[in-house]
């Protein structure tokens, strides 16, 4: 590397909750340093890893290095760690490389690659980047904005104690009113998470769509809705509701919603960029994640066909 060349900076997002994550982080930092690449940690991780790594050789995100200067982010953990990385990198073009240390994730990619191979490929810039749609989420009450946030998976409006009375709408038009435990406003990426648990459809990540999925609705019309990405999804907690609701974005960012609050979700101009080492097929991830039987329950038919 010439003296005037800009140093390469790669963010590592991890946690100290599990021994394998600590070991992987130490290995990743060492490998980057050996390759003359600057390892970067956010302040929270830097403090957590100080007993395990010589942190003086590591740059701190937001202090020594801005998020926009990062070449890539290596995330050691499961989908929750990737959601944290997406938070740290919001508004940048930095791709996220997920190294799955937990169970099979939908976001964490590298089920079949070891850490050494992954870092080697990242250093060679040998990966493709896919953009995942995110939603801008706004909550208002009595005309006042009480939350301006975003989600990669979903925004959920949930009851706190008693059921919520809500009105759901699309593009400013009311569609239905009912009592429920909540409503999930999801992206295709989030269709396999909370929205799936609530009975929503699985939407392939490349589909340009948004989902509105009622949770345990007391209504004849309680079907999930799937709209295009030019639409705006809306949930209004009716003014006569007893007690507040709560808004969660990706299960990480929380806002209390008084009765009368309105939550809207629309396509964001800021996608999350996921780096892929292989052209992994979503169908394969789906089968692995949910242990789906790919042979029929009636066994083999004549001629060797699977039912």
Short mmCIF file of N, CA, C and O in Angstrom, two decimals, residues 169-289:
data_model
loop_
_atom_site.label_atom_id
_atom_site.label_comp_id
_atom_site.label_asym_id
_atom_site.label_seq_id
_atom_site.Cartn_x
_atom_site.Cartn_y
_atom_site.Cartn_z
N UNK A 169 -55.39 1.06 7.08
CA UNK A 169 -55.65 1.76 5.83
C UNK A 169 -54.47 1.66 4.89
O UNK A 169 -53.35 1.34 5.29
N UNK A 170 -54.74 1.91 3.61
CA UNK A 170 -53.70 1.94 2.58
C UNK A 170 -53.92 3.19 1.74
O UNK A 170 -55.05 3.48 1.33
N UNK A 171 -52.84 3.92 1.52
CA UNK A 171 -52.87 5.14 0.69
C UNK A 171 -53.92 6.14 1.16
O UNK A 171 -54.66 6.73 0.36
N UNK A 172 -54.00 6.30 2.48
CA UNK A 172 -54.89 7.30 3.06
C UNK A 172 -56.35 6.90 3.11
O UNK A 172 -57.19 7.67 3.59
N UNK A 173 -56.68 5.70 2.63
CA UNK A 173 -58.07 5.24 2.65
C UNK A 173 -58.25 4.15 3.70
O UNK A 173 -57.48 3.18 3.70
N UNK A 174 -59.27 4.27 4.57
CA UNK A 174 -59.49 3.21 5.55
C UNK A 174 -59.96 1.92 4.88
O UNK A 174 -60.68 1.96 3.88
N UNK A 175 -59.50 0.79 5.40
CA UNK A 175 -59.87 -0.52 4.82
C UNK A 175 -60.75 -1.31 5.79
O UNK A 175 -61.73 -1.90 5.39
N UNK A 176 -60.40 -1.30 7.09
CA UNK A 176 -61.19 -2.07 8.05
C UNK A 176 -60.86 -1.60 9.46
O UNK A 176 -59.80 -1.00 9.70
N UNK A 177 -61.78 -1.88 10.38
CA UNK A 177 -61.60 -1.55 11.79
C UNK A 177 -61.88 -2.82 12.59
O UNK A 177 -62.84 -3.54 12.30
N UNK A 178 -61.02 -3.11 13.57
CA UNK A 178 -61.24 -4.31 14.39
C UNK A 178 -60.41 -4.23 15.67
O UNK A 178 -59.53 -3.38 15.81
N UNK A 179 -60.72 -5.14 16.60
CA UNK A 179 -59.90 -5.31 17.80
C UNK A 179 -58.86 -6.39 17.51
O UNK A 179 -59.15 -7.35 16.78
N UNK A 180 -57.66 -6.22 18.05
CA UNK A 180 -56.59 -7.19 17.75
C UNK A 180 -55.49 -7.09 18.81
O UNK A 180 -55.50 -6.19 19.65
N UNK A 181 -54.55 -8.01 18.73
CA UNK A 181 -53.36 -7.92 19.59
C UNK A 181 -52.32 -6.98 18.97
O UNK A 181 -51.39 -6.55 19.65
N UNK A 182 -52.46 -6.71 17.68
CA UNK A 182 -51.51 -5.82 17.03
C UNK A 182 -51.58 -5.94 15.52
O UNK A 182 -52.41 -6.68 14.98
N UNK A 183 -50.71 -5.19 14.85
CA UNK A 183 -50.62 -5.22 13.38
C UNK A 183 -49.14 -5.13 13.03
O UNK A 183 -48.39 -4.33 13.59
N UNK A 184 -48.71 -5.98 12.09
CA UNK A 184 -47.32 -5.97 11.62
C UNK A 184 -47.26 -5.34 10.24
O UNK A 184 -48.00 -5.75 9.34
N UNK A 185 -46.38 -4.36 10.06
CA UNK A 185 -46.12 -3.73 8.76
C UNK A 185 -44.72 -4.19 8.35
O UNK A 185 -43.74 -3.78 8.97
N UNK A 186 -44.64 -5.06 7.34
CA UNK A 186 -43.37 -5.75 7.08
C UNK A 186 -42.88 -5.54 5.66
O UNK A 186 -43.64 -5.25 4.74
N UNK A 187 -41.57 -5.75 5.51
CA UNK A 187 -40.91 -5.80 4.20
C UNK A 187 -40.85 -7.27 3.76
O UNK A 187 -41.08 -8.17 4.58
N UNK A 188 -40.48 -7.54 2.51
CA UNK A 188 -40.24 -8.95 2.13
C UNK A 188 -39.19 -9.61 3.02
O UNK A 188 -39.34 -10.77 3.40
N UNK A 189 -38.13 -8.88 3.39
CA UNK A 189 -37.12 -9.45 4.29
C UNK A 189 -37.75 -9.86 5.61
O UNK A 189 -37.42 -10.90 6.18
N UNK A 190 -38.68 -9.06 6.11
CA UNK A 190 -39.33 -9.35 7.39
C UNK A 190 -40.48 -10.33 7.29
O UNK A 190 -41.06 -10.72 8.30
N UNK A 191 -40.79 -10.78 6.06
CA UNK A 191 -41.95 -11.68 5.91
C UNK A 191 -41.71 -13.03 6.58
O UNK A 191 -42.65 -13.73 6.92
N UNK A 192 -40.44 -13.40 6.77
CA UNK A 192 -40.14 -14.69 7.40
C UNK A 192 -39.91 -14.55 8.91
O UNK A 192 -39.53 -15.51 9.57
N UNK A 193 -40.14 -13.37 9.43
CA UNK A 193 -39.90 -13.13 10.86
C UNK A 193 -41.25 -12.98 11.58
O UNK A 193 -42.07 -13.89 11.59
N UNK A 194 -41.49 -11.82 12.17
CA UNK A 194 -42.71 -11.59 12.96
C UNK A 194 -43.97 -11.75 12.11
O UNK A 194 -44.97 -12.34 12.53
N UNK A 195 -43.93 -11.25 10.87
CA UNK A 195 -45.11 -11.32 10.00
C UNK A 195 -45.50 -12.78 9.73
O UNK A 195 -46.68 -13.13 9.69
N UNK A 196 -44.51 -13.64 9.58
CA UNK A 196 -44.77 -15.07 9.37
C UNK A 196 -45.46 -15.67 10.59
O UNK A 196 -46.43 -16.42 10.47
N UNK A 197 -44.96 -15.33 11.79
CA UNK A 197 -45.54 -15.84 13.03
C UNK A 197 -47.00 -15.42 13.17
O UNK A 197 -47.80 -16.14 13.76
N UNK A 198 -47.34 -14.25 12.61
CA UNK A 198 -48.71 -13.74 12.71
C UNK A 198 -49.61 -14.29 11.60
O UNK A 198 -50.78 -13.92 11.51
N UNK A 199 -49.05 -15.17 10.75
CA UNK A 199 -49.88 -15.78 9.71
C UNK A 199 -49.74 -15.13 8.35
O UNK A 199 -50.55 -15.37 7.45
N UNK A 200 -48.71 -14.31 8.17
CA UNK A 200 -48.51 -13.65 6.88
C UNK A 200 -47.85 -14.56 5.87
O UNK A 200 -47.31 -15.61 6.22
N UNK A 201 -47.87 -14.18 4.60
CA UNK A 201 -47.24 -14.99 3.55
C UNK A 201 -45.73 -14.81 3.55
O UNK A 201 -45.21 -13.80 4.02
N UNK A 202 -45.03 -15.81 3.04
CA UNK A 202 -43.58 -15.67 2.82
C UNK A 202 -43.39 -15.01 1.45
O UNK A 202 -43.92 -15.48 0.45
N UNK A 203 -42.67 -13.90 1.45
CA UNK A 203 -42.44 -13.14 0.22
C UNK A 203 -40.96 -13.22 -0.11
O UNK A 203 -40.12 -12.94 0.74
N UNK A 204 -40.64 -13.60 -1.33
CA UNK A 204 -39.24 -13.71 -1.74
C UNK A 204 -38.58 -12.32 -1.66
O UNK A 204 -39.22 -11.31 -1.98
N UNK A 205 -37.31 -12.26 -1.24
CA UNK A 205 -36.66 -10.96 -0.96
C UNK A 205 -36.62 -10.02 -2.16
O UNK A 205 -36.61 -8.81 -1.99
N UNK A 206 -36.60 -10.56 -3.37
CA UNK A 206 -36.52 -9.70 -4.55
C UNK A 206 -37.84 -9.07 -4.95
O UNK A 206 -37.87 -8.20 -5.83
N UNK A 207 -38.94 -9.48 -4.33
CA UNK A 207 -40.25 -8.93 -4.68
C UNK A 207 -40.37 -7.52 -4.09
O UNK A 207 -40.05 -7.29 -2.93
N UNK A 208 -40.82 -6.59 -4.90
CA UNK A 208 -41.00 -5.21 -4.42
C UNK A 208 -42.41 -5.10 -3.83
O UNK A 208 -43.38 -4.90 -4.56
N UNK A 209 -42.51 -5.27 -2.54
CA UNK A 209 -43.83 -5.30 -1.89
C UNK A 209 -43.71 -4.93 -0.44
O UNK A 209 -42.61 -4.93 0.14
N UNK A 210 -44.85 -4.60 0.17
CA UNK A 210 -44.94 -4.39 1.61
C UNK A 210 -46.15 -5.17 2.12
O UNK A 210 -47.11 -5.41 1.38
N UNK A 211 -46.10 -5.57 3.39
CA UNK A 211 -47.15 -6.41 3.95
C UNK A 211 -47.80 -5.73 5.16
O UNK A 211 -47.10 -5.07 5.94
N UNK A 212 -49.10 -5.95 5.30
CA UNK A 212 -49.81 -5.54 6.52
C UNK A 212 -50.49 -6.80 7.05
O UNK A 212 -51.32 -7.40 6.36
N UNK A 213 -50.08 -7.23 8.25
CA UNK A 213 -50.56 -8.50 8.80
C UNK A 213 -51.19 -8.27 10.18
O UNK A 213 -50.49 -7.91 11.13
N UNK A 214 -52.52 -8.45 10.34
CA UNK A 214 -53.14 -8.33 11.65
C UNK A 214 -52.71 -9.49 12.56
O UNK A 214 -52.50 -10.61 12.09
N UNK A 215 -52.58 -9.21 13.86
CA UNK A 215 -52.25 -10.25 14.85
C UNK A 215 -53.50 -10.54 15.67
O UNK A 215 -54.01 -9.66 16.38
N UNK A 216 -53.97 -11.78 15.58
CA UNK A 216 -55.12 -12.25 16.37
C UNK A 216 -56.28 -11.25 16.32
O UNK A 216 -56.77 -10.80 17.36
N UNK A 217 -56.71 -10.92 15.11
CA UNK A 217 -57.79 -9.93 14.95
C UNK A 217 -59.15 -10.56 15.23
O UNK A 217 -59.42 -11.69 14.82
N UNK A 218 -60.00 -9.84 15.95
CA UNK A 218 -61.39 -10.24 16.17
C UNK A 218 -62.20 -9.65 15.02
O UNK A 218 -62.83 -8.60 15.15
N UNK A 219 -62.12 -10.29 13.87
CA UNK A 219 -62.77 -9.73 12.69
C UNK A 219 -62.95 -10.82 11.65
O UNK A 219 -62.16 -11.77 11.59
N UNK A 220 -63.98 -10.67 10.84
CA UNK A 220 -64.18 -11.59 9.74
C UNK A 220 -63.09 -11.37 8.69
O UNK A 220 -62.56 -12.32 8.11
N UNK A 221 -62.73 -10.10 8.50
CA UNK A 221 -61.70 -9.75 7.52
C UNK A 221 -60.38 -9.54 8.26
O UNK A 221 -60.11 -8.46 8.79
N UNK A 222 -59.59 -10.60 8.35
CA UNK A 222 -58.32 -10.48 9.08
C UNK A 222 -57.16 -10.97 8.23
O UNK A 222 -56.13 -11.37 8.74
N UNK A 223 -57.33 -10.94 6.91
CA UNK A 223 -56.31 -11.47 6.01
C UNK A 223 -55.12 -10.50 5.88
O UNK A 223 -55.30 -9.29 5.93
N UNK A 224 -53.92 -11.08 5.67
CA UNK A 224 -52.77 -10.21 5.38
C UNK A 224 -53.00 -9.47 4.06
O UNK A 224 -53.62 -10.02 3.14
N UNK A 225 -52.49 -8.25 3.99
CA UNK A 225 -52.55 -7.47 2.75
C UNK A 225 -51.14 -7.33 2.20
O UNK A 225 -50.19 -7.12 2.97
N UNK A 226 -51.00 -7.43 0.88
CA UNK A 226 -49.70 -7.21 0.23
C UNK A 226 -49.89 -6.10 -0.79
O UNK A 226 -50.76 -6.19 -1.66
N UNK A 227 -49.10 -5.03 -0.66
CA UNK A 227 -49.22 -3.89 -1.57
C UNK A 227 -47.92 -3.69 -2.34
O UNK A 227 -46.89 -4.29 -2.01
N UNK A 228 -47.97 -2.80 -3.32
CA UNK A 228 -46.74 -2.39 -4.00
C UNK A 228 -45.96 -1.41 -3.13
O UNK A 228 -46.46 -0.93 -2.11
N UNK A 229 -44.75 -1.12 -3.55
CA UNK A 229 -43.89 -0.26 -2.72
C UNK A 229 -44.18 1.23 -2.90
O UNK A 229 -43.56 2.06 -2.25
N UNK A 230 -45.13 1.58 -3.77
CA UNK A 230 -45.52 2.99 -3.87
C UNK A 230 -46.63 3.32 -2.88
O UNK A 230 -47.03 4.48 -2.75
N UNK A 231 -47.15 2.30 -2.20
CA UNK A 231 -48.25 2.53 -1.26
C UNK A 231 -47.74 2.98 0.10
O UNK A 231 -46.56 2.83 0.41
N UNK A 232 -48.66 3.52 0.88
CA UNK A 232 -48.38 3.85 2.27
C UNK A 232 -49.33 3.01 3.14
O UNK A 232 -50.54 3.05 2.95
N UNK A 233 -48.75 2.25 4.07
CA UNK A 233 -49.55 1.46 5.01
C UNK A 233 -49.82 2.28 6.26
O UNK A 233 -48.94 3.03 6.71
N UNK A 234 -51.02 2.12 6.82
CA UNK A 234 -51.36 2.95 7.99
C UNK A 234 -52.12 2.12 9.03
O UNK A 234 -52.96 1.29 8.69
N UNK A 235 -51.78 2.36 10.29
CA UNK A 235 -52.53 1.79 11.41
C UNK A 235 -52.87 2.94 12.35
O UNK A 235 -51.97 3.68 12.77
N UNK A 236 -54.16 3.07 12.66
CA UNK A 236 -54.59 4.11 13.61
C UNK A 236 -55.18 3.42 14.84
O UNK A 236 -56.04 2.54 14.72
N UNK A 237 -54.65 3.77 16.01
CA UNK A 237 -55.25 3.28 17.25
C UNK A 237 -56.44 4.18 17.54
O UNK A 237 -56.28 5.40 17.67
N UNK A 238 -57.61 3.62 17.60
CA UNK A 238 -58.82 4.45 17.72
C UNK A 238 -58.81 5.23 19.03
O UNK A 238 -58.32 4.75 20.06
N UNK A 239 -59.34 6.46 19.00
CA UNK A 239 -59.29 7.34 20.18
C UNK A 239 -59.98 6.72 21.40
O UNK A 239 -59.59 7.00 22.53
N UNK A 240 -61.00 5.88 21.16
CA UNK A 240 -61.73 5.30 22.30
C UNK A 240 -60.98 4.11 22.92
O UNK A 240 -61.47 3.47 23.85
N UNK A 241 -59.79 3.80 22.39
CA UNK A 241 -59.02 2.68 22.91
C UNK A 241 -58.68 2.89 24.39
O UNK A 241 -58.35 4.00 24.81
N UNK A 242 -58.77 1.81 25.18
CA UNK A 242 -58.41 1.91 26.60
C UNK A 242 -56.92 1.57 26.72
O UNK A 242 -56.50 0.45 26.41
N UNK A 243 -56.15 2.52 27.17
CA UNK A 243 -54.72 2.26 27.36
C UNK A 243 -53.92 2.43 26.08
O UNK A 243 -54.48 2.38 24.98
N UNK A 244 -52.62 2.63 26.19
CA UNK A 244 -51.76 2.88 25.03
C UNK A 244 -51.35 1.58 24.33
O UNK A 244 -51.48 0.49 24.88
N UNK A 245 -50.82 1.75 23.13
CA UNK A 245 -50.15 0.65 22.44
C UNK A 245 -48.66 0.94 22.41
O UNK A 245 -48.19 1.89 23.06
N UNK A 246 -47.92 0.12 21.68
CA UNK A 246 -46.49 0.35 21.57
C UNK A 246 -46.04 0.03 20.14
O UNK A 246 -46.56 -0.89 19.51
N UNK A 247 -45.11 0.82 19.63
CA UNK A 247 -44.52 0.60 18.31
C UNK A 247 -43.13 0.02 18.50
O UNK A 247 -42.31 0.58 19.24
N UNK A 248 -42.86 -1.11 17.85
CA UNK A 248 -41.52 -1.69 17.83
C UNK A 248 -41.04 -1.72 16.38
O UNK A 248 -41.78 -2.16 15.50
N UNK A 249 -39.81 -1.28 16.14
CA UNK A 249 -39.21 -1.41 14.81
C UNK A 249 -38.05 -2.40 14.89
O UNK A 249 -37.10 -2.18 15.65
N UNK A 250 -38.17 -3.48 14.14
CA UNK A 250 -37.18 -4.57 14.16
C UNK A 250 -36.95 -5.13 15.56
O UNK A 250 -35.88 -5.67 15.86
N UNK A 251 -37.94 -4.96 16.45
CA UNK A 251 -37.79 -5.45 17.82
C UNK A 251 -36.73 -4.72 18.61
O UNK A 251 -36.32 -5.15 19.69
N UNK A 252 -36.25 -3.58 18.09
CA UNK A 252 -35.12 -2.87 18.71
C UNK A 252 -35.46 -1.45 19.15
O UNK A 252 -34.96 -0.97 20.15
N UNK A 253 -36.29 -0.75 18.36
CA UNK A 253 -36.56 0.66 18.65
C UNK A 253 -38.03 0.78 19.08
O UNK A 253 -38.93 0.42 18.32
N UNK A 254 -38.26 1.32 20.28
CA UNK A 254 -39.59 1.28 20.91
C UNK A 254 -40.15 2.69 21.10
O UNK A 254 -39.43 3.60 21.50
N UNK A 255 -41.44 2.86 20.83
CA UNK A 255 -42.13 4.12 21.07
C UNK A 255 -43.51 3.81 21.65
O UNK A 255 -44.24 2.97 21.11
N UNK A 256 -43.87 4.46 22.74
CA UNK A 256 -45.21 4.29 23.29
C UNK A 256 -46.21 5.06 22.44
O UNK A 256 -45.94 6.18 22.00
N UNK A 257 -47.38 4.45 22.19
CA UNK A 257 -48.39 5.05 21.32
C UNK A 257 -49.67 5.32 22.12
O UNK A 257 -50.40 4.39 22.45
N UNK A 258 -49.96 6.59 22.43
CA UNK A 258 -51.22 6.89 23.10
C UNK A 258 -52.40 6.58 22.17
O UNK A 258 -52.25 6.49 20.95
N UNK A 259 -53.59 6.41 22.76
CA UNK A 259 -54.81 6.23 21.96
C UNK A 259 -54.92 7.40 20.98
O UNK A 259 -54.61 8.54 21.32
N UNK A 260 -55.34 7.11 19.76
CA UNK A 260 -55.44 8.13 18.72
C UNK A 260 -54.21 8.24 17.85
O UNK A 260 -54.22 8.96 16.84
N UNK A 261 -53.13 7.52 18.20
CA UNK A 261 -51.89 7.58 17.40
C UNK A 261 -52.08 6.96 16.02
O UNK A 261 -52.87 6.01 15.86
N UNK A 262 -51.34 7.48 15.06
CA UNK A 262 -51.34 6.95 13.69
C UNK A 262 -49.91 6.56 13.33
O UNK A 262 -48.98 7.36 13.50
N UNK A 263 -49.74 5.33 12.85
CA UNK A 263 -48.42 4.86 12.41
C UNK A 263 -48.49 4.61 10.91
O UNK A 263 -49.41 3.93 10.42
N UNK A 264 -47.54 5.16 10.16
CA UNK A 264 -47.48 4.92 8.71
C UNK A 264 -46.13 4.32 8.35
O UNK A 264 -45.12 4.57 9.00
N UNK A 265 -46.15 3.49 7.32
CA UNK A 265 -44.90 2.91 6.80
C UNK A 265 -44.91 3.06 5.29
O UNK A 265 -45.91 2.75 4.63
N UNK A 266 -43.80 3.54 4.76
CA UNK A 266 -43.66 3.64 3.30
C UNK A 266 -42.22 3.31 2.92
O UNK A 266 -41.33 3.35 3.78
N UNK A 267 -42.04 2.99 1.67
CA UNK A 267 -40.71 2.59 1.20
C UNK A 267 -39.68 3.67 1.51
O UNK A 267 -39.91 4.86 1.27
N UNK A 268 -38.52 3.24 2.01
CA UNK A 268 -37.44 4.17 2.30
C UNK A 268 -36.50 4.27 1.11
O UNK A 268 -36.37 3.33 0.33
N UNK A 269 -35.85 5.41 0.99
CA UNK A 269 -34.82 5.58 -0.05
C UNK A 269 -33.48 5.01 0.36
O UNK A 269 -32.51 5.07 -0.40
N UNK A 270 -33.41 4.44 1.58
CA UNK A 270 -32.14 3.91 2.10
C UNK A 270 -32.25 2.39 2.25
O UNK A 270 -32.72 1.90 3.28
N UNK A 271 -31.82 1.62 1.25
CA UNK A 271 -31.87 0.16 1.41
C UNK A 271 -30.74 -0.33 2.33
O UNK A 271 -29.80 0.41 2.62
N UNK A 272 -30.85 -1.56 2.79
CA UNK A 272 -29.74 -2.23 3.48
C UNK A 272 -29.04 -3.09 2.44
O UNK A 272 -29.69 -3.81 1.68
N UNK A 273 -27.71 -3.00 2.41
CA UNK A 273 -26.93 -3.74 1.40
C UNK A 273 -26.32 -4.98 2.05
O UNK A 273 -25.50 -4.86 2.97
N UNK A 274 -26.74 -6.15 1.59
CA UNK A 274 -26.21 -7.41 2.11
C UNK A 274 -25.23 -8.00 1.10
O UNK A 274 -25.57 -8.14 -0.08
N UNK A 275 -24.03 -8.33 1.57
CA UNK A 275 -23.03 -8.95 0.69
C UNK A 275 -23.22 -10.46 0.71
O UNK A 275 -23.46 -11.05 1.77
N UNK A 276 -23.16 -11.07 -0.45
CA UNK A 276 -23.30 -12.52 -0.58
C UNK A 276 -22.03 -13.10 -1.19
O UNK A 276 -21.54 -12.61 -2.20
N UNK A 277 -21.51 -14.17 -0.59
CA UNK A 277 -20.35 -14.85 -1.14
C UNK A 277 -20.74 -15.83 -2.23
O UNK A 277 -19.95 -16.18 -3.09
N UNK A 278 -21.97 -16.33 -2.14
CA UNK A 278 -22.43 -17.22 -3.21
C UNK A 278 -23.84 -16.80 -3.58
O UNK A 278 -24.51 -16.09 -2.84
N UNK A 279 -24.28 -17.28 -4.73
CA UNK A 279 -25.63 -16.93 -5.18
C UNK A 279 -26.61 -17.86 -4.48
O UNK A 279 -27.26 -18.69 -5.11
N UNK A 280 -26.66 -17.78 -3.16
CA UNK A 280 -27.53 -18.66 -2.38
C UNK A 280 -28.98 -18.48 -2.80
O UNK A 280 -29.44 -17.37 -3.00
N UNK A 281 -29.68 -19.59 -2.95
CA UNK A 281 -31.08 -19.54 -3.36
C UNK A 281 -31.96 -19.40 -2.13
O UNK A 281 -31.79 -20.13 -1.15
N UNK A 282 -32.89 -18.45 -2.15
CA UNK A 282 -33.76 -18.20 -1.01
C UNK A 282 -34.54 -19.46 -0.63
O UNK A 282 -34.74 -19.76 0.54
N UNK A 283 -34.96 -20.24 -1.65
CA UNK A 283 -35.71 -21.46 -1.38
C UNK A 283 -34.91 -22.39 -0.47
O UNK A 283 -35.47 -23.03 0.42
N UNK A 284 -33.60 -22.48 -0.71
CA UNK A 284 -32.76 -23.36 0.13
C UNK A 284 -32.70 -22.86 1.56
O UNK A 284 -32.76 -23.65 2.51
N UNK A 285 -32.58 -21.54 1.73
CA UNK A 285 -32.56 -20.98 3.09
C UNK A 285 -33.88 -21.27 3.80
O UNK A 285 -33.91 -21.57 4.99
N UNK A 286 -34.98 -21.17 3.04
CA UNK A 286 -36.31 -21.42 3.59
C UNK A 286 -36.44 -22.86 4.08
O UNK A 286 -36.89 -23.11 5.21
N UNK A 287 -36.00 -23.79 3.27
CA UNK A 287 -36.09 -25.22 3.63
C UNK A 287 -35.25 -25.50 4.87
O UNK A 287 -35.69 -26.19 5.79
N UNK A 288 -34.04 -24.93 4.92
CA UNK A 288 -33.16 -25.16 6.08
C UNK A 288 -33.74 -24.54 7.34
O UNK A 288 -33.75 -25.14 8.41
N UNK A 289 -34.19 -23.30 7.22
CA UNK A 289 -34.65 -22.56 8.39
C UNK A 289 -35.85 -23.24 9.06
O UNK A 289 -35.92 -23.36 10.27
#
